[in-house]
mmCIF file of C-alpha atoms in Angstrom:
data_model
loop_
_atom_site.group_PDB
_atom_site.id
_atom_site.type_symbol
_atom_site.label_atom_id
_atom_site.label_comp_id
_atom_site.label_asym_id
_atom_site.label_seq_id
_atom_site.Cartn_x
_atom_site.Cartn_y
_atom_site.Cartn_z
ATOM 1 C CA MET L 49 -55.650 14.772 -4.989
ATOM 2 C CA ALA L 50 -57.892 17.684 -6.492
ATOM 3 C CA SER L 51 -60.107 17.189 -9.229
ATOM 4 C CA PRO L 52 -58.103 16.560 -12.561
ATOM 5 C CA HIS L 53 -57.702 19.402 -14.854
ATOM 6 C CA ARG L 54 -60.009 18.890 -17.685
ATOM 7 C CA VAL L 55 -58.494 19.015 -21.476
ATOM 8 C CA VAL L 56 -60.988 19.191 -24.125
ATOM 9 C CA VAL L 57 -59.756 18.408 -27.729
ATOM 10 C CA LEU L 58 -61.801 19.944 -30.494
ATOM 11 C CA ALA L 59 -61.719 17.494 -33.628
ATOM 12 C CA VAL L 60 -62.411 19.598 -36.748
ATOM 13 C CA ASP L 61 -63.118 17.837 -40.271
ATOM 14 C CA GLY L 62 -59.888 16.850 -41.886
ATOM 15 C CA VAL L 63 -58.144 16.339 -38.588
ATOM 16 C CA TYR L 64 -54.666 14.564 -38.493
ATOM 17 C CA PRO L 65 -55.186 11.352 -36.548
ATOM 18 C CA PHE L 66 -51.613 11.426 -34.995
ATOM 19 C CA GLU L 67 -51.777 14.791 -33.575
ATOM 20 C CA LEU L 68 -55.522 14.259 -32.422
ATOM 21 C CA GLY L 69 -54.141 11.610 -30.123
ATOM 22 C CA ILE L 70 -51.223 13.539 -28.653
ATOM 23 C CA PRO L 71 -53.144 15.344 -25.819
ATOM 24 C CA SER L 72 -54.582 12.050 -24.706
ATOM 25 C CA ARG L 73 -51.463 10.148 -24.802
ATOM 26 C CA VAL L 74 -49.304 12.797 -22.871
ATOM 27 C CA PHE L 75 -51.756 14.244 -20.433
ATOM 28 C CA GLU L 76 -53.173 10.993 -19.358
ATOM 29 C CA ALA L 77 -49.610 9.695 -18.384
ATOM 30 C CA ALA L 78 -49.485 12.335 -15.764
ATOM 31 C CA ASP L 79 -50.991 9.879 -12.888
ATOM 32 C CA GLY L 80 -54.593 11.260 -13.085
ATOM 33 C CA ARG L 81 -53.630 14.984 -12.971
ATOM 34 C CA TYR L 82 -55.510 15.527 -16.202
ATOM 35 C CA GLU L 83 -58.740 14.278 -17.801
ATOM 36 C CA VAL L 84 -58.964 14.329 -21.459
ATOM 37 C CA LEU L 85 -62.208 14.457 -23.557
ATOM 38 C CA THR L 86 -62.546 14.744 -27.314
ATOM 39 C CA CYS L 87 -65.424 16.618 -28.888
ATOM 40 C CA SER L 88 -66.662 17.602 -32.526
ATOM 41 C CA VAL L 89 -68.683 20.908 -33.301
ATOM 42 C CA ASP L 90 -71.729 18.950 -33.426
ATOM 43 C CA GLY L 91 -71.358 15.653 -31.653
ATOM 44 C CA ARG L 92 -71.134 13.595 -34.985
ATOM 45 C CA PRO L 93 -68.231 11.504 -36.688
ATOM 46 C CA VAL L 94 -65.477 13.605 -37.863
ATOM 47 C CA ARG L 95 -63.669 12.979 -41.091
ATOM 48 C CA THR L 96 -59.789 12.826 -40.588
ATOM 49 C CA ASN L 97 -57.224 13.332 -43.492
ATOM 50 C CA SER L 98 -56.891 9.507 -43.819
ATOM 51 C CA ASP L 99 -59.083 7.034 -45.157
ATOM 52 C CA PHE L 100 -61.365 6.853 -42.036
ATOM 53 C CA SER L 101 -63.515 8.839 -39.836
ATOM 54 C CA ILE L 102 -63.642 8.816 -36.141
ATOM 55 C CA THR L 103 -66.616 8.680 -33.698
ATOM 56 C CA VAL L 104 -66.426 11.226 -30.723
ATOM 57 C CA GLU L 105 -68.227 10.842 -27.385
ATOM 58 C CA HIS L 106 -68.820 14.527 -27.062
ATOM 59 C CA GLY L 107 -70.431 17.682 -28.649
ATOM 60 C CA PRO L 108 -69.525 21.269 -28.278
ATOM 61 C CA GLU L 109 -71.117 21.380 -24.877
ATOM 62 C CA ALA L 110 -67.896 19.740 -23.464
ATOM 63 C CA LEU L 111 -65.925 22.972 -24.454
ATOM 64 C CA ARG L 112 -67.885 24.886 -21.615
ATOM 65 C CA THR L 113 -66.506 22.585 -19.133
ATOM 66 C CA ALA L 114 -62.757 22.795 -20.199
ATOM 67 C CA ASP L 115 -59.753 24.217 -18.110
ATOM 68 C CA THR L 116 -57.849 23.670 -21.382
ATOM 69 C CA VAL L 117 -58.994 23.474 -25.023
ATOM 70 C CA VAL L 118 -56.656 21.918 -27.620
ATOM 71 C CA ILE L 119 -57.269 22.221 -31.306
ATOM 72 C CA PRO L 120 -55.221 19.812 -33.391
ATOM 73 C CA PRO L 121 -54.248 20.215 -37.056
ATOM 74 C CA PHE L 122 -56.305 19.554 -40.075
ATOM 75 C CA THR L 123 -55.651 18.803 -43.831
ATOM 76 C CA PRO L 124 -53.942 21.929 -45.495
ATOM 77 C CA THR L 125 -56.727 22.055 -48.178
ATOM 78 C CA GLY L 126 -58.921 23.280 -45.524
ATOM 79 C CA VAL L 127 -56.684 26.067 -44.233
ATOM 80 C CA THR L 128 -58.492 29.234 -45.145
ATOM 81 C CA THR L 129 -59.734 32.371 -43.329
ATOM 82 C CA GLU L 130 -63.206 30.861 -43.800
ATOM 83 C CA VAL L 131 -63.335 28.614 -40.680
ATOM 84 C CA PRO L 132 -66.762 27.130 -40.489
ATOM 85 C CA GLN L 133 -69.443 29.093 -38.439
ATOM 86 C CA ALA L 134 -70.067 26.204 -36.261
ATOM 87 C CA VAL L 135 -66.434 26.132 -35.127
ATOM 88 C CA VAL L 136 -66.403 29.885 -34.408
ATOM 89 C CA GLU L 137 -69.536 29.442 -32.359
ATOM 90 C CA SER L 138 -68.129 26.525 -30.656
ATOM 91 C CA LEU L 139 -65.021 28.567 -29.587
ATOM 92 C CA ALA L 140 -67.338 31.306 -28.419
ATOM 93 C CA SER L 141 -68.767 28.998 -25.992
ATOM 94 C CA VAL L 142 -65.299 28.594 -24.173
ATOM 95 C CA THR L 143 -65.507 30.129 -20.714
ATOM 96 C CA ALA L 144 -63.242 33.146 -20.445
ATOM 97 C CA GLY L 145 -59.728 32.485 -19.024
ATOM 98 C CA THR L 146 -59.744 28.967 -20.439
ATOM 99 C CA ARG L 147 -56.290 27.971 -21.680
ATOM 100 C CA LEU L 148 -56.289 27.628 -25.638
ATOM 101 C CA VAL L 149 -53.695 25.375 -27.275
ATOM 102 C CA SER L 150 -53.110 24.899 -31.046
ATOM 103 C CA ILE L 151 -50.978 22.317 -32.624
ATOM 104 C CA CYS L 152 -49.796 23.048 -36.343
ATOM 105 C CA THR L 153 -52.523 24.418 -38.481
ATOM 106 C CA GLY L 154 -54.891 24.418 -35.668
ATOM 107 C CA ALA L 155 -53.496 28.128 -35.252
ATOM 108 C CA PHE L 156 -55.614 29.051 -38.240
ATOM 109 C CA VAL L 157 -58.641 28.253 -36.413
ATOM 110 C CA LEU L 158 -57.705 30.375 -33.337
ATOM 111 C CA ALA L 159 -56.442 33.230 -35.775
ATOM 112 C CA ALA L 160 -59.878 33.096 -37.781
ATOM 113 C CA ALA L 161 -61.874 33.373 -34.566
ATOM 114 C CA GLY L 162 -59.799 36.515 -33.660
ATOM 115 C CA LEU L 163 -58.293 34.932 -30.689
ATOM 116 C CA LEU L 164 -54.570 35.632 -31.917
ATOM 117 C CA ASP L 165 -55.006 39.219 -32.784
ATOM 118 C CA GLY L 166 -52.093 41.313 -31.636
ATOM 119 C CA ARG L 167 -50.522 38.150 -30.137
ATOM 120 C CA PRO L 168 -47.299 36.013 -30.900
ATOM 121 C CA ALA L 169 -48.080 32.788 -32.317
ATOM 122 C CA THR L 170 -46.543 29.901 -34.479
ATOM 123 C CA THR L 171 -47.665 27.121 -36.980
ATOM 124 C CA HIS L 172 -45.962 24.720 -39.368
ATOM 125 C CA TRP L 173 -43.214 26.521 -41.399
ATOM 126 C CA MET L 174 -44.593 25.239 -44.646
ATOM 127 C CA VAL L 175 -47.677 27.225 -44.169
ATOM 128 C CA ALA L 176 -46.255 30.121 -42.796
ATOM 129 C CA ASP L 177 -46.501 32.612 -45.638
ATOM 130 C CA LEU L 178 -50.112 31.488 -46.241
ATOM 131 C CA PHE L 179 -50.666 32.438 -42.472
ATOM 132 C CA ARG L 180 -49.139 35.818 -42.783
ATOM 133 C CA ALA L 181 -51.060 36.532 -45.777
ATOM 134 C CA CYS L 182 -54.391 35.675 -44.091
ATOM 135 C CA PHE L 183 -53.649 37.242 -40.645
ATOM 136 C CA PRO L 184 -51.206 39.863 -40.792
ATOM 137 C CA GLN L 185 -52.506 41.048 -37.401
ATOM 138 C CA VAL L 186 -50.853 38.072 -35.628
ATOM 139 C CA ALA L 187 -47.149 38.263 -34.744
ATOM 140 C CA LEU L 188 -45.947 35.112 -36.484
ATOM 141 C CA ASP L 189 -42.750 33.391 -35.547
ATOM 142 C CA PRO L 190 -42.432 30.352 -37.737
ATOM 143 C CA ASP L 191 -38.989 29.340 -36.287
ATOM 144 C CA VAL L 192 -39.794 28.172 -32.949
ATOM 145 C CA LEU L 193 -41.425 24.707 -31.618
ATOM 146 C CA PHE L 194 -44.138 26.485 -29.669
ATOM 147 C CA ILE L 195 -45.097 29.859 -28.101
ATOM 148 C CA ASP L 196 -46.437 30.156 -24.713
ATOM 149 C CA ASP L 197 -48.315 33.520 -24.461
ATOM 150 C CA GLY L 198 -49.885 32.852 -21.065
ATOM 151 C CA ASP L 199 -53.458 31.631 -21.748
ATOM 152 C CA VAL L 200 -52.787 30.985 -25.491
ATOM 153 C CA LEU L 201 -50.254 28.432 -26.636
ATOM 154 C CA THR L 202 -49.482 27.605 -30.357
ATOM 155 C CA SER L 203 -47.063 24.939 -31.478
ATOM 156 C CA ALA L 204 -45.583 23.838 -34.988
ATOM 157 C CA GLY L 205 -46.046 20.821 -36.778
ATOM 158 C CA ALA L 206 -46.687 17.267 -35.659
ATOM 159 C CA ALA L 207 -44.202 16.287 -32.818
ATOM 160 C CA SER L 208 -44.273 19.855 -31.554
ATOM 161 C CA GLY L 209 -47.592 18.779 -30.138
ATOM 162 C CA LEU L 210 -45.702 16.766 -27.778
ATOM 163 C CA ASP L 211 -43.315 19.570 -26.882
ATOM 164 C CA VAL L 212 -46.283 21.874 -26.034
ATOM 165 C CA CYS L 213 -48.129 19.411 -24.260
ATOM 166 C CA LEU L 214 -45.005 18.392 -21.933
ATOM 167 C CA HIS L 215 -44.426 22.224 -21.583
ATOM 168 C CA ILE L 216 -47.715 22.548 -20.010
ATOM 169 C CA ILE L 217 -47.289 19.840 -17.738
ATOM 170 C CA ARG L 218 -43.896 21.283 -16.677
ATOM 171 C CA LYS L 219 -45.548 24.521 -16.145
ATOM 172 C CA ASP L 220 -48.385 23.047 -14.169
ATOM 173 C CA HIS L 221 -46.612 20.368 -12.065
ATOM 174 C CA GLY L 222 -42.951 20.988 -12.523
ATOM 175 C CA SER L 223 -40.203 19.329 -14.340
ATOM 176 C CA GLU L 224 -40.125 16.148 -12.418
ATOM 177 C CA VAL L 225 -43.537 15.255 -13.448
ATOM 178 C CA ALA L 226 -43.094 16.335 -17.032
ATOM 179 C CA ASN L 227 -39.822 14.308 -17.182
ATOM 180 C CA GLN L 228 -41.547 11.129 -16.064
ATOM 181 C CA VAL L 229 -44.337 11.808 -18.587
ATOM 182 C CA ALA L 230 -41.784 12.148 -21.277
ATOM 183 C CA ARG L 231 -40.153 8.757 -20.121
ATOM 184 C CA ARG L 232 -43.384 6.976 -20.290
ATOM 185 C CA CYS L 233 -44.158 8.269 -23.722
ATOM 186 C CA VAL L 234 -40.480 7.431 -24.944
ATOM 187 C CA VAL L 235 -39.733 10.976 -25.966
ATOM 188 C CA PRO L 236 -37.373 13.609 -25.031
ATOM 189 C CA PRO L 237 -38.549 16.022 -22.332
ATOM 190 C CA TRP L 238 -37.239 18.955 -24.072
ATOM 191 C CA ARG L 239 -35.933 19.373 -27.654
ATOM 192 C CA ASP L 240 -33.103 21.895 -28.444
ATOM 193 C CA GLY L 241 -33.662 24.531 -31.469
ATOM 194 C CA GLY L 242 -36.733 25.193 -33.128
ATOM 195 C CA GLN L 243 -38.351 24.739 -36.682
ATOM 196 C CA ALA L 244 -35.432 26.184 -38.275
ATOM 197 C CA GLN L 245 -33.473 22.893 -38.247
ATOM 198 C CA TYR L 246 -36.199 21.214 -40.330
ATOM 199 C CA ILE L 247 -36.850 24.040 -42.944
ATOM 200 C CA GLN L 248 -35.467 23.438 -46.476
ATOM 201 C CA HIS L 249 -34.389 26.390 -48.380
ATOM 202 C CA PRO L 250 -34.818 25.628 -52.148
ATOM 203 C CA VAL L 251 -32.246 27.316 -54.529
ATOM 204 C CA PRO L 252 -33.863 29.357 -57.354
ATOM 205 C CA GLU L 253 -33.629 27.499 -60.772
ATOM 206 C CA VAL L 254 -30.953 28.472 -62.994
ATOM 207 C CA THR L 255 -31.861 30.493 -65.956
ATOM 208 C CA ALA L 256 -29.745 32.142 -68.785
ATOM 209 C CA SER L 257 -30.064 35.653 -67.701
ATOM 210 C CA GLY L 258 -29.664 37.570 -64.411
ATOM 211 C CA THR L 259 -27.428 36.339 -61.421
ATOM 212 C CA ALA L 260 -28.230 32.599 -62.005
ATOM 213 C CA THR L 261 -24.669 31.983 -63.515
ATOM 214 C CA ALA L 262 -22.990 33.451 -60.448
ATOM 215 C CA ARG L 263 -25.185 31.533 -58.108
ATOM 216 C CA GLN L 264 -24.395 28.125 -59.925
ATOM 217 C CA TRP L 265 -20.697 29.057 -60.004
ATOM 218 C CA ALA L 266 -20.898 29.673 -56.140
ATOM 219 C CA LEU L 267 -22.648 26.509 -55.252
ATOM 220 C CA GLU L 268 -19.846 24.674 -57.277
ATOM 221 C CA HIS L 269 -17.131 26.502 -55.375
ATOM 222 C CA LEU L 270 -18.411 26.766 -51.916
ATOM 223 C CA HIS L 271 -15.250 25.534 -50.489
ATOM 224 C CA GLU L 272 -13.375 28.324 -51.907
ATOM 225 C CA PRO L 273 -13.061 32.006 -50.504
ATOM 226 C CA MET L 274 -15.258 34.218 -52.650
ATOM 227 C CA THR L 275 -16.099 37.807 -52.541
ATOM 228 C CA LEU L 276 -19.039 39.860 -53.814
ATOM 229 C CA THR L 277 -16.761 41.075 -56.658
ATOM 230 C CA ASP L 278 -16.077 37.382 -57.628
ATOM 231 C CA LEU L 279 -19.927 36.887 -57.849
ATOM 232 C CA ALA L 280 -20.633 40.035 -59.909
ATOM 233 C CA GLU L 281 -17.681 39.292 -62.468
ATOM 234 C CA HIS L 282 -19.440 35.896 -63.193
ATOM 235 C CA SER L 283 -22.696 37.823 -64.013
ATOM 236 C CA HIS L 284 -20.646 40.557 -65.963
ATOM 237 C CA MET L 285 -22.245 43.273 -63.819
ATOM 238 C CA SER L 286 -20.946 45.982 -61.762
ATOM 239 C CA LEU L 287 -21.137 45.507 -57.889
ATOM 240 C CA ARG L 288 -24.211 47.671 -57.443
ATOM 241 C CA THR L 289 -26.112 46.263 -60.234
ATOM 242 C CA PHE L 290 -25.382 42.868 -59.180
ATOM 243 C CA ALA L 291 -26.215 43.243 -55.683
ATOM 244 C CA ARG L 292 -29.577 44.850 -56.646
ATOM 245 C CA ARG L 293 -30.421 42.197 -59.158
ATOM 246 C CA PHE L 294 -29.456 39.430 -56.657
ATOM 247 C CA THR L 295 -31.703 40.625 -54.189
ATOM 248 C CA GLU L 296 -34.609 41.037 -56.631
ATOM 249 C CA GLU L 297 -34.088 37.660 -57.758
ATOM 250 C CA VAL L 298 -33.483 35.667 -54.640
ATOM 251 C CA GLY L 299 -35.147 37.813 -51.810
ATOM 252 C CA MET L 300 -31.975 38.208 -49.897
ATOM 253 C CA SER L 301 -28.502 39.901 -50.183
ATOM 254 C CA PRO L 302 -25.615 37.788 -51.814
ATOM 255 C CA GLY L 303 -23.719 37.630 -48.486
ATOM 256 C CA ARG L 304 -26.782 36.247 -46.550
ATOM 257 C CA TRP L 305 -27.598 33.869 -49.570
ATOM 258 C CA LEU L 306 -23.838 32.437 -49.433
ATOM 259 C CA ILE L 307 -23.826 31.760 -45.686
ATOM 260 C CA GLN L 308 -27.398 29.948 -46.019
ATOM 261 C CA GLN L 309 -25.833 27.756 -48.832
ATOM 262 C CA ARG L 310 -22.895 26.932 -46.840
ATOM 263 C CA VAL L 311 -24.951 26.239 -43.777
ATOM 264 C CA ASP L 312 -27.176 24.058 -45.774
ATOM 265 C CA ARG L 313 -24.269 22.226 -47.300
ATOM 266 C CA ALA L 314 -23.015 21.578 -43.755
ATOM 267 C CA ARG L 315 -26.172 20.122 -42.612
ATOM 268 C CA HIS L 316 -26.445 17.844 -45.545
ATOM 269 C CA LEU L 317 -22.743 16.477 -44.578
ATOM 270 C CA LEU L 318 -23.669 16.254 -40.991
ATOM 271 C CA GLU L 319 -26.740 14.057 -41.804
ATOM 272 C CA THR L 320 -24.948 11.810 -44.471
ATOM 273 C CA THR L 321 -21.363 11.592 -43.310
ATOM 274 C CA ASP L 322 -19.240 11.043 -40.103
ATOM 275 C CA GLN L 323 -16.617 13.671 -41.215
ATOM 276 C CA PRO L 324 -15.338 15.874 -38.190
ATOM 277 C CA VAL L 325 -16.900 19.376 -37.955
ATOM 278 C CA ASP L 326 -13.552 20.976 -38.853
ATOM 279 C CA GLU L 327 -13.358 18.973 -41.968
ATOM 280 C CA ILE L 328 -16.910 19.888 -43.048
ATOM 281 C CA ALA L 329 -16.334 23.458 -42.209
ATOM 282 C CA GLY L 330 -13.534 23.432 -44.719
ATOM 283 C CA ARG L 331 -15.461 21.721 -47.336
ATOM 284 C CA VAL L 332 -18.064 24.428 -47.343
ATOM 285 C CA GLY L 333 -15.939 27.305 -47.107
ATOM 286 C CA PHE L 334 -16.053 28.304 -43.490
ATOM 287 C CA ALA L 335 -12.704 29.363 -41.692
ATOM 288 C CA GLY L 336 -12.940 26.497 -39.163
ATOM 289 C CA GLY L 337 -15.121 24.436 -36.855
ATOM 290 C CA THR L 338 -15.767 27.511 -34.863
ATOM 291 C CA SER L 339 -17.065 29.609 -37.725
ATOM 292 C CA LEU L 340 -19.380 26.637 -38.692
ATOM 293 C CA ARG L 341 -20.630 26.434 -34.934
ATOM 294 C CA GLU L 342 -21.379 30.168 -34.824
ATOM 295 C CA HIS L 343 -23.185 30.119 -38.219
ATOM 296 C CA LEU L 344 -25.142 26.969 -37.620
ATOM 297 C CA HIS L 345 -26.337 28.111 -34.238
ATOM 298 C CA ALA L 346 -27.430 31.463 -35.566
ATOM 299 C CA ALA L 347 -29.446 29.624 -38.254
ATOM 300 C CA ILE L 348 -31.122 26.938 -36.499
ATOM 301 C CA GLY L 349 -30.285 27.342 -32.795
ATOM 302 C CA ILE L 350 -28.231 24.195 -32.257
ATOM 303 C CA SER L 351 -24.966 22.822 -32.540
ATOM 304 C CA PRO L 352 -23.379 20.642 -35.080
ATOM 305 C CA LEU L 353 -23.156 17.776 -32.731
ATOM 306 C CA ALA L 354 -26.889 18.189 -31.742
ATOM 307 C CA TYR L 355 -27.920 18.512 -35.267
ATOM 308 C CA ARG L 356 -25.966 15.157 -36.205
ATOM 309 C CA ARG L 357 -27.539 13.380 -33.357
ATOM 310 C CA THR L 358 -31.019 14.503 -34.322
ATOM 311 C CA PHE L 359 -30.878 13.712 -38.061
ATOM 312 C CA ARG L 360 -28.299 11.073 -38.188
ATOM 313 C CA GLY L 361 -28.487 9.209 -34.741
ATOM 314 C CA THR L 362 -25.749 7.288 -33.138
ATOM 315 C CA LEU L 363 -23.227 5.770 -35.600
ATOM 316 C CA SER L 364 -22.792 2.023 -35.556
ATOM 317 C CA PRO L 365 -19.170 0.729 -34.861
ATOM 318 C CA ALA L 366 -19.149 -0.222 -38.663
ATOM 319 C CA HIS L 367 -19.123 3.711 -39.366
#
């Protein structure tokens, strides 16, 4: 067998221990095809975001020997454009053509170093707005689990680190090897959908003015047919004024908001009940199971059955 592909994991202060260990756990399950080293920017112990620090065996010199560099996430309080100069200098020492991989907020490090300029990337959906504000030159897509842009791969939060590492193995050595690694790690070799299925959409608070009354009425009558005229009447506004005010207050059109609320209510029922899909569709105001399937797939990329399996698991006979 040829020399193993060297993966070097760069641990930054505030690193998440779980994600820090993902590359080692996954790549080292591939029967010697990979060698994983962990380093810090100065070879010294690294603070984690938990109540302990870790000691690493290597300093930044390990980065110059890497075939792939992985940057795991670090605590959100450290997510700024002001990446420590030592981190930037460490990445500058990486040999041209080395594959770069980030997990979750690790994308902030790559972006701050200018390595994502003009490229597609992703990160955890909860920090997507901050990422866009800090790095408008990056084509951010917060709905996916990971993005493969050739020599740069970025992934979303936590377990998406597993997804991107398995994807790399599949890309390097084929599905058979990747599937065997997934079995050893007791994780699915591939997950359907993207981050969208995990994102929560808070409803704006009800106030005494504006379109809040109409929104509250809509949430209480989601199972009923309703039109834009119905909503406008509950706000005592003309259609044009209501549509404008609604978009200003909520950030999207009334029609789009209504579909989102129906999809979110359906997701809740899929998670918390064993009701049939057609019944849930009726309870949230969709014409039938087919309509619910279409809207759920458009919103989060998976079917009701797959969503229920992910968030509810297999029901016991008692259910």
